[in-house]
Tab-separated table of N, CA, C and O in Angstrom:
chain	number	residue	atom	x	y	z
A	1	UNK	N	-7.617	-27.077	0.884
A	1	UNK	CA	-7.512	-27.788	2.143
A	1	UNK	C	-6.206	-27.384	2.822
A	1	UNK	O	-5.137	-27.153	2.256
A	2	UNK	N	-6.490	-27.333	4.232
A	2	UNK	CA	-4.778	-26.910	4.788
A	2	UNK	C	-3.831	-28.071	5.016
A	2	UNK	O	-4.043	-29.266	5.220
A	3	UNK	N	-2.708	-27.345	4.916
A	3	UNK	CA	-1.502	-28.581	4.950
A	3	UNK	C	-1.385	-29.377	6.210
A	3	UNK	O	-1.392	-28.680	7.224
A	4	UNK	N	-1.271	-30.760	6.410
A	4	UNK	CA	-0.515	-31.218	7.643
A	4	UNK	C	-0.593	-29.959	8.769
A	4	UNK	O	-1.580	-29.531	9.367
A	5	UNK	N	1.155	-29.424	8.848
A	5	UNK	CA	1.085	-28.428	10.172
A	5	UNK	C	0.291	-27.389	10.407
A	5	UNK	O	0.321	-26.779	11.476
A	6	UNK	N	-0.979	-26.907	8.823
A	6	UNK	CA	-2.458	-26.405	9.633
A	6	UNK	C	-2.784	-26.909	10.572
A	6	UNK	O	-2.361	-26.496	11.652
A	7	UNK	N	-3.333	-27.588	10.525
A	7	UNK	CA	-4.132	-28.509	11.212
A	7	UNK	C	-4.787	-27.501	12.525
A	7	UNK	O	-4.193	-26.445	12.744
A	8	UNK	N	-6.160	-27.897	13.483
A	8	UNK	CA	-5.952	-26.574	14.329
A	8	UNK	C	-6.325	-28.300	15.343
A	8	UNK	O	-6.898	-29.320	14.962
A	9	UNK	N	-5.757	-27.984	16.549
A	9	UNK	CA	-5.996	-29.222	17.664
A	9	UNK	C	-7.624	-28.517	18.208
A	9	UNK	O	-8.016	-27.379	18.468
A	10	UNK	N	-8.107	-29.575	18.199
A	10	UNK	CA	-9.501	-28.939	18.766
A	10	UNK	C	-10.131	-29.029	20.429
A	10	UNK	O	-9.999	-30.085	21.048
A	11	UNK	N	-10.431	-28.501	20.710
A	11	UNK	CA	-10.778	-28.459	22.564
A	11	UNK	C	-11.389	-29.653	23.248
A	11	UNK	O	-12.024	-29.544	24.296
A	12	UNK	N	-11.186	-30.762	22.646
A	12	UNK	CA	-12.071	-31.937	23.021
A	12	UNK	C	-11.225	-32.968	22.414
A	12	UNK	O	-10.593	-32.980	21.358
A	13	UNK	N	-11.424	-34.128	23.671
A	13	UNK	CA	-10.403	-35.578	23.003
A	13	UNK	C	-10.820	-36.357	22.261
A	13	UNK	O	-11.367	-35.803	21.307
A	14	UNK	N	-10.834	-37.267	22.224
A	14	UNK	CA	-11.047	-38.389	20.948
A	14	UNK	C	-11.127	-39.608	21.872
A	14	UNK	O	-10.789	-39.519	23.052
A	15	UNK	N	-11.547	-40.676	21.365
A	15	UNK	CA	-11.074	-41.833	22.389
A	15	UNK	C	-9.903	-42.110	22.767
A	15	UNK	O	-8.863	-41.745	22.219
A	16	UNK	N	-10.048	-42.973	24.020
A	16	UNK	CA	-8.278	-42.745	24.731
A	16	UNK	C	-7.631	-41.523	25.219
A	16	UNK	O	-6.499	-41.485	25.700
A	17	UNK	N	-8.302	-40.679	25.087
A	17	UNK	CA	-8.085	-38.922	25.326
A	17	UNK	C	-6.911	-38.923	24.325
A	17	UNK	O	-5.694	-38.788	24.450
A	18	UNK	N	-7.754	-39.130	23.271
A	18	UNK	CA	-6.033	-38.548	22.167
A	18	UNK	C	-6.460	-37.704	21.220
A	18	UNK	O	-7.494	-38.097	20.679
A	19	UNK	N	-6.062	-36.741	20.844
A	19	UNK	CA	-6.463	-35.510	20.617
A	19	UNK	C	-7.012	-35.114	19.501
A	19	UNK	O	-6.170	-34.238	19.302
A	20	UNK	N	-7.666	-35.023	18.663
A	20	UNK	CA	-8.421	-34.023	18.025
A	20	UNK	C	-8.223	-33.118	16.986
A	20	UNK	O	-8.140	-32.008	17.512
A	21	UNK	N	-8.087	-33.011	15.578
A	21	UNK	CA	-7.321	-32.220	14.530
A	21	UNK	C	-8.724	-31.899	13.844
A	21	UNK	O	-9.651	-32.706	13.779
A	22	UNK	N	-8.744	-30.310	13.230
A	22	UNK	CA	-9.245	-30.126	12.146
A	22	UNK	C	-8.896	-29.592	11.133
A	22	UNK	O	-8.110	-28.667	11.336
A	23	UNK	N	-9.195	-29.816	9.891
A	23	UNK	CA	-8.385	-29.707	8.662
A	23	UNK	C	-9.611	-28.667	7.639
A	23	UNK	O	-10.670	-29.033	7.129
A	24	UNK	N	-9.155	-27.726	7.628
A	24	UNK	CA	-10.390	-27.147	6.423
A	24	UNK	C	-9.973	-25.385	6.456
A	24	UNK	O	-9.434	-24.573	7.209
A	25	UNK	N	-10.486	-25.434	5.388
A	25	UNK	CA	-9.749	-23.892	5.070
A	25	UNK	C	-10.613	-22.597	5.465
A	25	UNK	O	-10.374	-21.410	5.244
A	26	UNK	N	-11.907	-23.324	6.248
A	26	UNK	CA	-13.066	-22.834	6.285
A	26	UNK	C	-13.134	-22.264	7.424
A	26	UNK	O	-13.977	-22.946	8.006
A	27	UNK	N	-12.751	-21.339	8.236
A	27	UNK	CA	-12.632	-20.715	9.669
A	27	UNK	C	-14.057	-20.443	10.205
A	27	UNK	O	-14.340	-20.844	11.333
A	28	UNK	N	-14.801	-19.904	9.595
A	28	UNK	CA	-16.207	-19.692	9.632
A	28	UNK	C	-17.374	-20.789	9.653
A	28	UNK	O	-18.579	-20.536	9.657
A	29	UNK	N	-16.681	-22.268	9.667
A	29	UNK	CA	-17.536	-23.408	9.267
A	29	UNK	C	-17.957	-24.169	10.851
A	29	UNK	O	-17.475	-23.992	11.970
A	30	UNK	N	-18.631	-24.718	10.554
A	30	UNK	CA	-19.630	-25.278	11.491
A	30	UNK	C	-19.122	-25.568	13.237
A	30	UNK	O	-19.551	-25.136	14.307
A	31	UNK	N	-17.817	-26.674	12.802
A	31	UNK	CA	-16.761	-27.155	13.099
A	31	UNK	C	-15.833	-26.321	14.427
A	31	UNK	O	-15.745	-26.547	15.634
A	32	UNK	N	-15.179	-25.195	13.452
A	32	UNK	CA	-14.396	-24.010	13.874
A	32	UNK	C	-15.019	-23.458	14.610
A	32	UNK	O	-14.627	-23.410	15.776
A	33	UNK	N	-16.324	-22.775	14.199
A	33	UNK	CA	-17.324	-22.046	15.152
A	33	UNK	C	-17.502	-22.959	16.491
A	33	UNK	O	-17.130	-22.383	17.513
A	34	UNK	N	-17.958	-24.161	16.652
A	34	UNK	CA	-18.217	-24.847	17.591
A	34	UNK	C	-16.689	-24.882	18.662
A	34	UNK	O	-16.873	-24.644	19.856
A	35	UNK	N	-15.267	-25.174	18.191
A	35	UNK	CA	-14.424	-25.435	18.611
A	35	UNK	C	-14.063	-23.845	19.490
A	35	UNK	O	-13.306	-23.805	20.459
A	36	UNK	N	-14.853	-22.477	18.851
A	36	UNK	CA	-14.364	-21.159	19.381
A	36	UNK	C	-15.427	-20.964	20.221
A	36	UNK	O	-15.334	-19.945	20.905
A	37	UNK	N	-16.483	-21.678	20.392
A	37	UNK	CA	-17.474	-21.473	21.427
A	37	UNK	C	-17.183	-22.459	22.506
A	37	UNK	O	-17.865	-22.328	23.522
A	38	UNK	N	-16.377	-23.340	22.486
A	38	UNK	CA	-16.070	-24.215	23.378
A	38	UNK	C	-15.145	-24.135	24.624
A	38	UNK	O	-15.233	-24.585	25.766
A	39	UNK	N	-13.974	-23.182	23.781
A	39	UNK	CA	-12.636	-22.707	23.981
A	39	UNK	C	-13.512	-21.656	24.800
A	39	UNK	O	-13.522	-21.952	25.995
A	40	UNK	N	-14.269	-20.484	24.492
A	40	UNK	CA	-14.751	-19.563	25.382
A	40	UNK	C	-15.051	-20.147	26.652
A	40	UNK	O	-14.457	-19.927	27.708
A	41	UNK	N	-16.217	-21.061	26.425
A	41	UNK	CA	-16.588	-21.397	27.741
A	41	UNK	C	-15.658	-21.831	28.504
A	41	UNK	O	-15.884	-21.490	29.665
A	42	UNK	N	-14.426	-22.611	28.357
A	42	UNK	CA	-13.179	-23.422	29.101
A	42	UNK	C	-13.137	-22.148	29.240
A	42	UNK	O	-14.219	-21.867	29.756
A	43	UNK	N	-12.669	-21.400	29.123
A	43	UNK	CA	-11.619	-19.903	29.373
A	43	UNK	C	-12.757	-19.423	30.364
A	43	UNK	O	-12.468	-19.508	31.557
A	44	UNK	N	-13.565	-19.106	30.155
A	44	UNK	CA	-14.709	-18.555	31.515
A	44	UNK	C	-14.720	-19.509	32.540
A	44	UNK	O	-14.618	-19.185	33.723
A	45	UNK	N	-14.866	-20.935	32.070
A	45	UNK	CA	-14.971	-21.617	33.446
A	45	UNK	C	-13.670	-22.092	34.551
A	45	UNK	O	-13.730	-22.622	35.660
A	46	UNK	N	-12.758	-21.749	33.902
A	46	UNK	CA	-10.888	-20.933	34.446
A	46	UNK	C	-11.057	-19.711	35.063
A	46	UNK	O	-10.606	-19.405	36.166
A	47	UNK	N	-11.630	-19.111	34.424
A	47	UNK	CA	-11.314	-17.706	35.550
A	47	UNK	C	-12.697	-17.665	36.620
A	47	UNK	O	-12.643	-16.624	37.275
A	48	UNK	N	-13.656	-18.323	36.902
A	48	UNK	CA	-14.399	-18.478	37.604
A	48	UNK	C	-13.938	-19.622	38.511
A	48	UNK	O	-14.261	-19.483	39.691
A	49	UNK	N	-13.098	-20.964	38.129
A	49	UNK	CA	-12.614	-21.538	39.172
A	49	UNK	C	-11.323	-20.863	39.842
A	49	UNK	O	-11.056	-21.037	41.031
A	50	UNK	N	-10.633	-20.169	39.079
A	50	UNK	CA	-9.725	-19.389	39.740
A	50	UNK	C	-10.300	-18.544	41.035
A	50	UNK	O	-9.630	-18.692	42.056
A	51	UNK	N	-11.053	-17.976	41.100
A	51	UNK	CA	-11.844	-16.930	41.757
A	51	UNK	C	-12.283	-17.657	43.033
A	51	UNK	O	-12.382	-17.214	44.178
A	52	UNK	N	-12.624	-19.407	42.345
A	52	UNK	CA	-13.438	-19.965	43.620
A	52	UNK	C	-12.087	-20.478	44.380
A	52	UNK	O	-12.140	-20.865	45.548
A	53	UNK	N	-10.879	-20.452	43.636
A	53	UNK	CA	-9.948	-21.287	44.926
A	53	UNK	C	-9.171	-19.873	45.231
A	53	UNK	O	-8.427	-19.823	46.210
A	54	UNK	N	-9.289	-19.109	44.670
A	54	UNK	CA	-8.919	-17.987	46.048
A	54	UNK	C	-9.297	-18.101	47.301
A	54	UNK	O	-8.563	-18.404	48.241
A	55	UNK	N	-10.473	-17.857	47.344
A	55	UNK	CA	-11.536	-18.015	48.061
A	55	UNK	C	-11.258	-18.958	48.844
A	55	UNK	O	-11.233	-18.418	49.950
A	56	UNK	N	-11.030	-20.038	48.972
A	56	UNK	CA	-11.283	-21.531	49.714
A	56	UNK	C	-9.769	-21.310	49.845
A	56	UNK	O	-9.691	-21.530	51.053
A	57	UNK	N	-8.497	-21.031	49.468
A	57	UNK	CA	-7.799	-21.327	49.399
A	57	UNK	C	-7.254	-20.074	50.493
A	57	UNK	O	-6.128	-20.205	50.972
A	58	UNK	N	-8.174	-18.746	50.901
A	58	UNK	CA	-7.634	-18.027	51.971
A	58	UNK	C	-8.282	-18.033	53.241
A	58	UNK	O	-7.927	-17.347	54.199
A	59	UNK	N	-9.686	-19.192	53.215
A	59	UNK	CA	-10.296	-20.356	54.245
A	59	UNK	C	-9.816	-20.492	54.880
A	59	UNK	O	-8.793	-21.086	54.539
A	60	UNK	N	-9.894	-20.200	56.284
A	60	UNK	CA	-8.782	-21.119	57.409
A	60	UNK	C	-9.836	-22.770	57.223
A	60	UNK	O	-9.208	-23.819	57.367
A	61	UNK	N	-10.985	-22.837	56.992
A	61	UNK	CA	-12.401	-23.201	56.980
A	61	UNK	C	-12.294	-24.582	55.699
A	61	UNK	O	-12.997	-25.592	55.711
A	62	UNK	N	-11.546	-24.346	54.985
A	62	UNK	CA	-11.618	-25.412	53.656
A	62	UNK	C	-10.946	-26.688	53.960
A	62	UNK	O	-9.721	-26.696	54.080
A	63	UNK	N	-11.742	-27.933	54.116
A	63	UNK	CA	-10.814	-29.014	54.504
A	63	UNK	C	-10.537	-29.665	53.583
A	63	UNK	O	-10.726	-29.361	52.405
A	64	UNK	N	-9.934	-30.891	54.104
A	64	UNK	CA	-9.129	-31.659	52.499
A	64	UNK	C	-9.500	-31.959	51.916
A	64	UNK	O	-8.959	-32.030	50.812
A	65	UNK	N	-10.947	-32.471	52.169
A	65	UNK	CA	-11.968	-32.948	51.009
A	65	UNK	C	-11.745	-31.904	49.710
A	65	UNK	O	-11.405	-32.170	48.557
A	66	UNK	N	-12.073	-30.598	50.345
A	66	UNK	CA	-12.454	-29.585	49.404
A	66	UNK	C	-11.206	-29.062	48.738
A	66	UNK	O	-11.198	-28.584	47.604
A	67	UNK	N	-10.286	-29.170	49.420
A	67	UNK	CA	-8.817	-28.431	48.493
A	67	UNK	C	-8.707	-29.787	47.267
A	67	UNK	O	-8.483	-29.652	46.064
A	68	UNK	N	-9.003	-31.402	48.219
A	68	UNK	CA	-8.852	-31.831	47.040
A	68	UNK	C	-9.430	-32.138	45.967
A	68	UNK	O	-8.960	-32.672	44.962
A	69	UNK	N	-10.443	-31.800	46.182
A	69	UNK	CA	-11.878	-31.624	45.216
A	69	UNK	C	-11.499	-30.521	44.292
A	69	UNK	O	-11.812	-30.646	43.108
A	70	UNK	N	-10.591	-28.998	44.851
A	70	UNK	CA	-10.504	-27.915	43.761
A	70	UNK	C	-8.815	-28.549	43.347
A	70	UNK	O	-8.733	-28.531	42.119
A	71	UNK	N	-7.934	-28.905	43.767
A	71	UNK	CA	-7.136	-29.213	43.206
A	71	UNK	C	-7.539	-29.868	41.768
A	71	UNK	O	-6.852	-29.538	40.802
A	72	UNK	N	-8.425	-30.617	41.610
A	72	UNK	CA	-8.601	-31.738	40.873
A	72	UNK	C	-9.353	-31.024	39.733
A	72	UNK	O	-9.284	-31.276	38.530
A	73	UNK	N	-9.978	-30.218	40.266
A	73	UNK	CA	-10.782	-29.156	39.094
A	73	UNK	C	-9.858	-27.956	38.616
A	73	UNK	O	-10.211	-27.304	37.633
A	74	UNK	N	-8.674	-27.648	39.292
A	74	UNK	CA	-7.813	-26.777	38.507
A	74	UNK	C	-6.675	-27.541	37.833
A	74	UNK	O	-5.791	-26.887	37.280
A	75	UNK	N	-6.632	-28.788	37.836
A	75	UNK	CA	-6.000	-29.730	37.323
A	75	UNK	C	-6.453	-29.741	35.799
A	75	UNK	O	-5.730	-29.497	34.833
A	76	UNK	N	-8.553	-30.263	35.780
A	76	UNK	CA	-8.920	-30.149	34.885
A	76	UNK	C	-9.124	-28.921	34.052
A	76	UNK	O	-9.090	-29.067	32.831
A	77	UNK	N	-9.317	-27.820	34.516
A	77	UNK	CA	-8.959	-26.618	33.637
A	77	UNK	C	-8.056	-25.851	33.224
A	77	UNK	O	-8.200	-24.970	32.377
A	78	UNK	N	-6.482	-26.308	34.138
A	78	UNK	CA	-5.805	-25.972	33.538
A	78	UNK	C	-5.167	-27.154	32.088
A	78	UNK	O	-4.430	-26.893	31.137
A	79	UNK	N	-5.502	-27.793	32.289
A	79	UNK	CA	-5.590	-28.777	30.940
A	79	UNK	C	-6.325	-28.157	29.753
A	79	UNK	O	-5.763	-28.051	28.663
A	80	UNK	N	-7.484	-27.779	29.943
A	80	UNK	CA	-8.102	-27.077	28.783
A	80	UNK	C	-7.415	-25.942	28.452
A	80	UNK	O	-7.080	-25.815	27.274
A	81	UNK	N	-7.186	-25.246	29.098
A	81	UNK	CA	-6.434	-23.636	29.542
A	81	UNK	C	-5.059	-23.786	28.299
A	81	UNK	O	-4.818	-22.957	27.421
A	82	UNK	N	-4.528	-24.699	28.477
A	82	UNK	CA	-3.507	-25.277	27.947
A	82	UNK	C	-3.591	-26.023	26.633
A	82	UNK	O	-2.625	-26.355	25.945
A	83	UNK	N	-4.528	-26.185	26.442
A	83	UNK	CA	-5.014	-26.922	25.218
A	83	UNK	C	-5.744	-25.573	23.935
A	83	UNK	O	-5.843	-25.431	22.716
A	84	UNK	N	-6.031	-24.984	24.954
A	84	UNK	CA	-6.749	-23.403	24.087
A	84	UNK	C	-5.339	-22.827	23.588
A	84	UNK	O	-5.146	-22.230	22.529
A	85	UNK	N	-4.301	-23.164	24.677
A	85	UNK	CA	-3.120	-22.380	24.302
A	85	UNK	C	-2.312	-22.326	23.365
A	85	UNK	O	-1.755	-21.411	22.758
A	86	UNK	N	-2.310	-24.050	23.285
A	86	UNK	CA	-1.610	-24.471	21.819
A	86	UNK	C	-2.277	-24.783	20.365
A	86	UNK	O	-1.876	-25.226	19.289
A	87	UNK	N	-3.678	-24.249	20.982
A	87	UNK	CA	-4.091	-24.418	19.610
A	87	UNK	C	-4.221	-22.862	19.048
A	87	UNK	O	-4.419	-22.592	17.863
A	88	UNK	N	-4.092	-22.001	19.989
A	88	UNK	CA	-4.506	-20.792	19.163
A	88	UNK	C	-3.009	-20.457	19.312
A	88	UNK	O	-2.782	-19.292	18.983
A	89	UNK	N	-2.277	-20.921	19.585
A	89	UNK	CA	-0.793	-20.460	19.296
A	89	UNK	C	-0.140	-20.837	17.828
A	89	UNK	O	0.594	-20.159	17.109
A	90	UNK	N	-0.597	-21.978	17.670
A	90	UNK	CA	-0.529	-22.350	16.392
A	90	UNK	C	-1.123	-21.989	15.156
A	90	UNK	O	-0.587	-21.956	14.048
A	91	UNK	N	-2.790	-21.609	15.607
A	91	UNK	CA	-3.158	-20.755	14.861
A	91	UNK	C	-2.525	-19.471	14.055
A	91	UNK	O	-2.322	-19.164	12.880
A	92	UNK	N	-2.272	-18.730	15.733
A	92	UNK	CA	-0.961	-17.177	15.187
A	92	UNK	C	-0.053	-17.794	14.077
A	92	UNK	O	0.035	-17.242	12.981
A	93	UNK	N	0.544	-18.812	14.337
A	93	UNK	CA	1.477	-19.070	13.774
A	93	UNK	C	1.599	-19.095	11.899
A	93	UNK	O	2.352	-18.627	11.045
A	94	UNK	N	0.570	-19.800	11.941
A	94	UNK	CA	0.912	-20.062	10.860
A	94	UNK	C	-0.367	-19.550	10.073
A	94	UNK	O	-0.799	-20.119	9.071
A	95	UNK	N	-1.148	-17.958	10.863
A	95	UNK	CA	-1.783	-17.274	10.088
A	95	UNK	C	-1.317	-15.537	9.812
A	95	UNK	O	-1.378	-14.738	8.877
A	96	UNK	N	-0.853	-15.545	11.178
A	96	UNK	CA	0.155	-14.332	10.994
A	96	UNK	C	1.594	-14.140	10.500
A	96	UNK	O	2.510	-14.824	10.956
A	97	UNK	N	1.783	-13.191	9.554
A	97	UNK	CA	3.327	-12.984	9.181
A	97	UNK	C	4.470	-13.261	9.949
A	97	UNK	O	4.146	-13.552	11.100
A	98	UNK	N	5.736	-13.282	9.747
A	98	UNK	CA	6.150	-13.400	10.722
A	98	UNK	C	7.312	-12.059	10.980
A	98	UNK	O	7.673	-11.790	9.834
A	99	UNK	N	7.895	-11.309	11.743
A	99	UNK	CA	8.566	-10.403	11.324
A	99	UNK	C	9.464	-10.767	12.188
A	99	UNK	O	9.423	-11.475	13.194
A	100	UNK	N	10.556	-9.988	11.477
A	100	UNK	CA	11.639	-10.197	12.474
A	100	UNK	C	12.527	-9.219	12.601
A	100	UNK	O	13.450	-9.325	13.408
């Protein structure tokens, strides 16, 4: 089983939006797999909202409704974006060597 600071934070909250740990030595397990198919899709659906607020965002045409409608959705993906970040950062961490 992995230690405590294994732990990998997983792409989805918990109640209260509080966050999410998995513990298992098993990278290949049910769990993990689900958490790396999840993380993909957040990461695709980031660079596809990126793309859409270019777009709207070089609009003379986009009114406030809509900036604040994409504000609010790059709000929410960069949250995931960020959540992929520290979990696979941590991953490196404490699966790769470290050199110095």
């Amino acid at each position: 089983m992995t230690t405590p600071n294994e732990l990998r934070l997983l792409p989805w909250s918990g109640p209260e939006g509080k966050p999410c740990y998995l513990s298992t030595d098993d990278q290949g397990g049910y769990i993990s797999r689900l958490a790396d198919n999840i993380e993909t899709i957040q990461l695709a659906a980031a660079v596809e909202l990126l793309e859409d607020a270019s777009e709207s965002l070089d609009s003379e045409e986009a009114g406030r409704d809509t900036l604040r409608c994409l504000a609010h959705d790059l709000r929410e993906a960069l949250s995931d974006v960020l959540r992929v970040a520290v979990s696979r950062g941590h991953l490196l961490a404490t699966t790769e060597p470290h050199s110095i």
